[in-house]
mmCIF file of C-alpha atoms in Angstrom:
data_model
loop_
_atom_site.group_PDB
_atom_site.id
_atom_site.type_symbol
_atom_site.label_atom_id
_atom_site.label_comp_id
_atom_site.label_asym_id
_atom_site.label_seq_id
_atom_site.Cartn_x
_atom_site.Cartn_y
_atom_site.Cartn_z
ATOM 1 C CA MET A 507 12.467 -30.628 18.824
ATOM 2 C CA ALA A 508 13.344 -27.124 19.551
ATOM 3 C CA CYS A 509 15.032 -25.364 16.334
ATOM 4 C CA LYS A 510 17.508 -23.035 16.657
ATOM 5 C CA LYS A 511 17.410 -20.490 13.861
ATOM 6 C CA PRO A 512 14.804 -21.585 11.537
ATOM 7 C CA VAL A 513 14.734 -20.838 7.620
ATOM 8 C CA ALA A 514 12.413 -17.804 8.077
ATOM 9 C CA THR A 515 9.449 -16.264 10.175
ATOM 10 C CA PHE A 516 7.280 -13.514 9.544
ATOM 11 C CA PHE A 517 10.095 -11.046 9.602
ATOM 12 C CA SER A 518 12.050 -12.568 6.838
ATOM 13 C CA ARG A 519 10.720 -10.936 4.197
ATOM 14 C CA LEU A 520 11.189 -7.597 4.867
ATOM 15 C CA THR A 521 14.524 -5.792 3.315
ATOM 16 C CA ASP A 522 16.038 -2.593 4.599
ATOM 17 C CA PHE A 523 14.636 0.408 2.037
ATOM 18 C CA GLN A 524 17.411 1.302 0.644
ATOM 19 C CA ASP A 525 15.579 4.745 -0.962
ATOM 20 C CA VAL A 526 14.018 6.214 2.301
ATOM 21 C CA ASN A 527 14.732 9.789 1.315
ATOM 22 C CA THR A 528 12.707 9.234 -2.718
ATOM 23 C CA MET A 529 10.304 7.494 -1.218
ATOM 24 C CA ASN A 530 9.059 5.352 -4.243
ATOM 25 C CA ILE A 531 5.497 2.884 -4.662
ATOM 26 C CA GLN A 532 7.311 -0.284 -4.572
ATOM 27 C CA THR A 533 8.632 0.525 -0.596
ATOM 28 C CA PHE A 534 5.983 1.983 -0.095
ATOM 29 C CA LYS A 535 3.710 -1.542 -0.811
ATOM 30 C CA ASN A 536 6.390 -3.811 0.901
ATOM 31 C CA ALA A 537 6.091 -2.931 3.671
ATOM 32 C CA SER A 538 1.771 -2.355 3.538
ATOM 33 C CA SER A 539 1.786 -5.426 2.336
ATOM 34 C CA LEU A 540 4.034 -6.640 6.033
ATOM 35 C CA LEU A 541 1.806 -4.186 7.708
ATOM 36 C CA SER A 542 -1.706 -5.941 6.313
ATOM 37 C CA ASP A 543 -0.239 -9.118 7.035
ATOM 38 C CA PHE A 544 0.746 -8.832 10.406
ATOM 39 C CA PHE A 545 -3.360 -8.519 10.945
ATOM 40 C CA THR A 546 -3.484 -10.743 9.450
ATOM 41 C CA LEU A 547 -1.643 -12.627 11.229
ATOM 42 C CA TRP A 548 -5.173 -12.301 13.996
ATOM 43 C CA GLY A 549 -7.305 -13.950 12.571
ATOM 44 C CA SER A 550 -11.692 -12.440 12.732
ATOM 45 C CA ARG A 551 -9.749 -10.806 16.009
ATOM 46 C CA MET A 552 -8.363 -7.775 14.649
ATOM 47 C CA ALA A 553 -11.263 -8.009 11.590
ATOM 48 C CA LEU A 554 -11.059 -4.077 11.743
ATOM 49 C CA VAL A 555 -8.645 -2.863 12.071
ATOM 50 C CA LYS A 556 -7.221 -4.641 9.285
ATOM 51 C CA SER A 557 -9.795 -3.976 6.717
ATOM 52 C CA ASP A 558 -8.974 -0.297 7.507
ATOM 53 C CA VAL A 559 -5.347 -0.419 7.057
ATOM 54 C CA GLU A 560 -5.876 -2.522 3.731
ATOM 55 C CA GLY A 561 -9.287 0.371 2.759
ATOM 56 C CA ASN A 562 -5.643 2.907 2.892
ATOM 57 C CA ILE A 563 -4.138 1.417 1.567
ATOM 58 C CA GLN A 564 -6.019 1.094 -1.435
ATOM 59 C CA LYS A 565 -6.507 5.242 -1.205
ATOM 60 C CA VAL A 566 -3.150 5.727 -1.560
ATOM 61 C CA SER A 567 -2.921 2.818 -4.582
ATOM 62 C CA ASN A 568 -5.913 4.703 -6.323
ATOM 63 C CA ALA A 569 -4.159 8.540 -6.045
ATOM 64 C CA VAL A 570 -0.700 7.336 -6.951
ATOM 65 C CA CYS A 571 -2.885 4.907 -10.240
ATOM 66 C CA SER A 572 -4.620 7.995 -11.116
ATOM 67 C CA LEU A 573 -2.217 11.180 -10.395
ATOM 68 C CA ASN A 574 0.376 8.814 -11.812
ATOM 69 C CA CYS A 575 2.770 8.718 -9.874
ATOM 70 C CA THR A 576 5.994 7.435 -8.788
ATOM 71 C CA THR A 577 7.331 8.172 -5.213
ATOM 72 C CA LEU A 578 4.985 8.972 -2.154
ATOM 73 C CA PRO A 579 6.513 12.826 -1.595
ATOM 74 C CA GLU A 580 4.267 12.879 -6.053
ATOM 75 C CA MET A 581 2.119 11.873 -4.287
ATOM 76 C CA LEU A 582 1.645 14.056 -1.676
ATOM 77 C CA ALA A 583 2.147 17.201 -4.157
ATOM 78 C CA LYS A 584 -0.080 16.918 -6.813
ATOM 79 C CA GLU A 585 -3.160 16.219 -3.996
ATOM 80 C CA ARG A 586 -2.126 19.637 -2.510
ATOM 81 C CA SER A 587 -1.861 21.590 -5.603
ATOM 82 C CA LEU A 588 -5.259 19.719 -6.892
ATOM 83 C CA ASP A 589 -7.162 21.093 -3.035
ATOM 84 C CA LEU A 590 -7.017 16.975 -2.140
ATOM 85 C CA TYR A 591 -5.216 16.125 0.175
ATOM 86 C CA LYS A 592 -7.420 16.650 3.140
ATOM 87 C CA LYS A 593 -9.933 15.106 2.025
ATOM 88 C CA ASP A 594 -11.206 11.973 3.755
ATOM 89 C CA SER A 595 -10.692 9.641 0.872
ATOM 90 C CA SER A 596 -7.094 11.689 -0.797
ATOM 91 C CA GLY A 597 -4.185 8.995 -0.709
ATOM 92 C CA SER A 598 -2.413 12.055 1.380
ATOM 93 C CA VAL A 599 -5.557 10.684 4.189
ATOM 94 C CA GLY A 600 -4.940 7.607 4.080
ATOM 95 C CA LEU A 601 -1.443 7.954 4.362
ATOM 96 C CA LEU A 602 -1.692 9.525 7.330
ATOM 97 C CA TRP A 603 -3.629 6.780 9.016
ATOM 98 C CA LEU A 604 -1.195 4.311 7.388
ATOM 99 C CA LYS A 605 1.824 6.053 9.093
ATOM 100 C CA ARG A 606 -0.192 5.585 12.372
ATOM 101 C CA SER A 607 -0.529 2.119 12.429
ATOM 102 C CA PHE A 608 3.081 1.781 10.987
ATOM 103 C CA GLN A 609 3.612 3.878 14.409
ATOM 104 C CA PHE A 610 1.506 1.165 16.162
ATOM 105 C CA LEU A 611 3.571 -2.029 14.518
ATOM 106 C CA VAL A 612 6.740 -0.514 15.762
ATOM 107 C CA SER A 613 5.140 -0.230 18.773
ATOM 108 C CA VAL A 614 4.017 -4.045 19.140
ATOM 109 C CA LEU A 615 7.740 -5.072 17.719
ATOM 110 C CA TRP A 616 9.307 -3.119 20.436
ATOM 111 C CA PHE A 617 6.924 -4.356 23.012
ATOM 112 C CA LEU A 618 6.958 -8.147 21.988
ATOM 113 C CA SER A 619 10.196 -8.119 21.899
ATOM 114 C CA LYS A 620 10.637 -7.543 24.941
ATOM 115 C CA SER A 621 8.110 -9.592 26.470
ATOM 116 C CA THR A 622 8.486 -12.867 28.432
ATOM 117 C CA ASN A 623 5.960 -15.841 28.794
ATOM 118 C CA GLU A 624 4.742 -14.070 31.523
ATOM 119 C CA ASP A 625 3.367 -11.757 29.720
ATOM 120 C CA CYS A 626 0.418 -11.387 27.947
ATOM 121 C CA MET A 627 -0.640 -10.656 24.212
ATOM 122 C CA LYS A 628 -3.655 -8.229 25.781
ATOM 123 C CA THR A 629 -0.705 -6.046 27.498
ATOM 124 C CA ILE A 630 2.081 -6.157 24.812
ATOM 125 C CA VAL A 631 -0.895 -4.057 22.699
ATOM 126 C CA SER A 632 -2.478 -1.839 25.209
ATOM 127 C CA GLN A 633 1.116 -0.454 25.426
ATOM 128 C CA ALA A 634 1.297 -0.615 21.548
ATOM 129 C CA TYR A 635 -2.041 1.967 21.426
ATOM 130 C CA ASP A 636 -1.427 3.459 24.526
ATOM 131 C CA GLU A 637 1.783 5.235 22.873
ATOM 132 C CA SER A 638 0.590 5.282 19.491
ATOM 133 C CA LEU A 639 -3.141 4.857 18.275
ATOM 134 C CA ARG A 640 -4.313 6.055 21.705
ATOM 135 C CA HIS A 641 -3.998 9.548 20.428
ATOM 136 C CA TYR A 642 -4.852 9.809 17.276
ATOM 137 C CA HIS A 643 -8.759 7.411 18.476
ATOM 138 C CA SER A 644 -12.321 9.723 19.353
ATOM 139 C CA ARG A 645 -13.973 7.351 22.519
ATOM 140 C CA LEU A 646 -15.859 5.353 19.881
ATOM 141 C CA MET A 647 -12.356 3.918 18.761
ATOM 142 C CA ARG A 648 -10.286 3.115 22.061
ATOM 143 C CA HIS A 649 -13.639 1.614 23.520
ATOM 144 C CA THR A 650 -13.866 -0.752 20.524
ATOM 145 C CA PHE A 651 -10.190 -1.082 20.356
ATOM 146 C CA HIS A 652 -10.059 -2.111 24.760
ATOM 147 C CA PHE A 653 -12.609 -4.403 23.430
ATOM 148 C CA VAL A 654 -11.222 -6.201 20.465
ATOM 149 C CA MET A 655 -8.024 -7.193 22.863
ATOM 150 C CA HIS A 656 -9.651 -8.966 25.827
ATOM 151 C CA ALA A 657 -9.667 -11.290 22.395
ATOM 152 C CA LEU A 658 -6.410 -11.716 20.839
ATOM 153 C CA PRO A 659 -4.397 -15.694 21.693
ATOM 154 C CA LYS A 660 -2.601 -16.661 23.894
ATOM 155 C CA ARG A 661 1.200 -15.206 23.799
ATOM 156 C CA SER A 662 2.844 -18.272 22.772
ATOM 157 C CA SER A 663 -0.106 -18.588 20.112
ATOM 158 C CA PHE A 664 1.145 -15.199 18.433
ATOM 159 C CA VAL A 665 4.450 -16.027 18.641
ATOM 160 C CA LYS A 666 4.152 -19.672 17.299
ATOM 161 C CA LYS A 667 2.345 -17.724 13.789
ATOM 162 C CA LEU A 668 5.097 -15.522 13.356
ATOM 163 C CA ALA A 669 7.863 -18.559 13.639
ATOM 164 C CA LEU A 670 5.867 -20.095 10.623
ATOM 165 C CA ASP A 671 4.443 -22.999 12.508
ATOM 166 C CA GLN A 672 7.484 -23.750 14.097
ATOM 167 C CA GLU A 673 8.214 -25.187 17.192
ATOM 168 C CA GLY A 674 10.572 -23.811 20.288
ATOM 169 C CA CYS A 675 11.989 -20.865 17.944
ATOM 170 C CA GLU A 676 10.408 -17.925 20.023
ATOM 171 C CA GLU A 677 13.785 -16.418 20.705
ATOM 172 C CA GLN A 678 14.572 -15.799 16.992
ATOM 173 C CA VAL A 679 11.315 -14.196 16.484
ATOM 174 C CA LEU A 680 12.012 -12.506 19.127
ATOM 175 C CA VAL A 681 14.911 -11.168 17.518
ATOM 176 C CA ASP A 682 13.737 -11.119 13.790
ATOM 177 C CA ALA A 683 11.126 -8.507 15.668
ATOM 178 C CA LEU A 684 13.681 -5.968 16.572
ATOM 179 C CA GLU A 685 15.687 -5.907 14.156
ATOM 180 C CA CYS A 686 12.352 -6.250 12.127
ATOM 181 C CA ARG A 687 11.572 -2.696 13.374
ATOM 182 C CA SER A 688 15.035 -1.083 13.618
ATOM 183 C CA LEU A 689 14.238 -1.455 9.535
ATOM 184 C CA LEU A 690 10.759 0.347 9.810
ATOM 185 C CA LEU A 691 12.006 2.807 11.673
ATOM 186 C CA PRO A 692 13.483 5.346 9.429
ATOM 187 C CA PHE A 693 10.603 4.669 7.090
ATOM 188 C CA VAL A 694 7.966 5.951 9.550
ATOM 189 C CA ALA A 695 10.118 8.647 11.014
ATOM 190 C CA ARG A 696 10.726 9.711 6.870
ATOM 191 C CA LEU A 697 6.386 9.577 6.299
ATOM 192 C CA GLU A 698 6.768 11.183 9.631
ATOM 193 C CA GLU A 699 8.421 13.872 8.481
ATOM 194 C CA LEU A 700 6.070 14.209 5.482
ATOM 195 C CA LEU A 701 2.956 14.173 7.033
ATOM 196 C CA ILE A 702 4.195 17.173 9.281
ATOM 197 C CA ALA A 703 5.728 19.489 6.548
ATOM 198 C CA TYR A 704 2.522 18.800 4.804
ATOM 199 C CA LYS A 705 0.800 19.869 7.512
ATOM 200 C CA LEU A 706 -1.629 16.363 7.263
ATOM 201 C CA GLU A 707 0.083 16.079 10.595
ATOM 202 C CA GLN A 708 1.275 17.109 14.114
ATOM 203 C CA PRO A 709 4.185 15.918 16.094
ATOM 204 C CA LEU A 710 3.118 14.250 19.297
#
């Protein structure tokens, strides 16, 4: 029997960010958990991407802990004052790549929300990749990413995972995906603003 409105979908866990300007560490942890778990849904197909995301989350967590920070702006400021912020192992560089991964997620959610059963996940993810991560990847990384896309699951299978294995909930999943995107956009925009201010990022 088709569900009219599920009790919850994968996206139900995300709540509105109340402190986008402050960017406290708890907000970062909540958003990062969603990002990591989203890639977990792909299984081994996205293992490389998931590993990279989790590595960058750890970089930020290590920096926040060692520098005793309560917000992301504080971490960026302290790492710059110590001339650490452009080192590959820094929390700042980790945050830079996480921001780019969030941009990819936001794009995936957009193209997924506008897709139909006629579309395949390879097309959806390729479109999202081309307008986000592709701009920052080397030729080798682009080739690797496109290779991964050929192993993506069917759209129907992925939508069911987002519905927490409930049947007939595609419409609600797509609505929730779009709402999740709307909640993430101010967060990602604030990250972009901070990273540009610290000359770690160039606007596309």
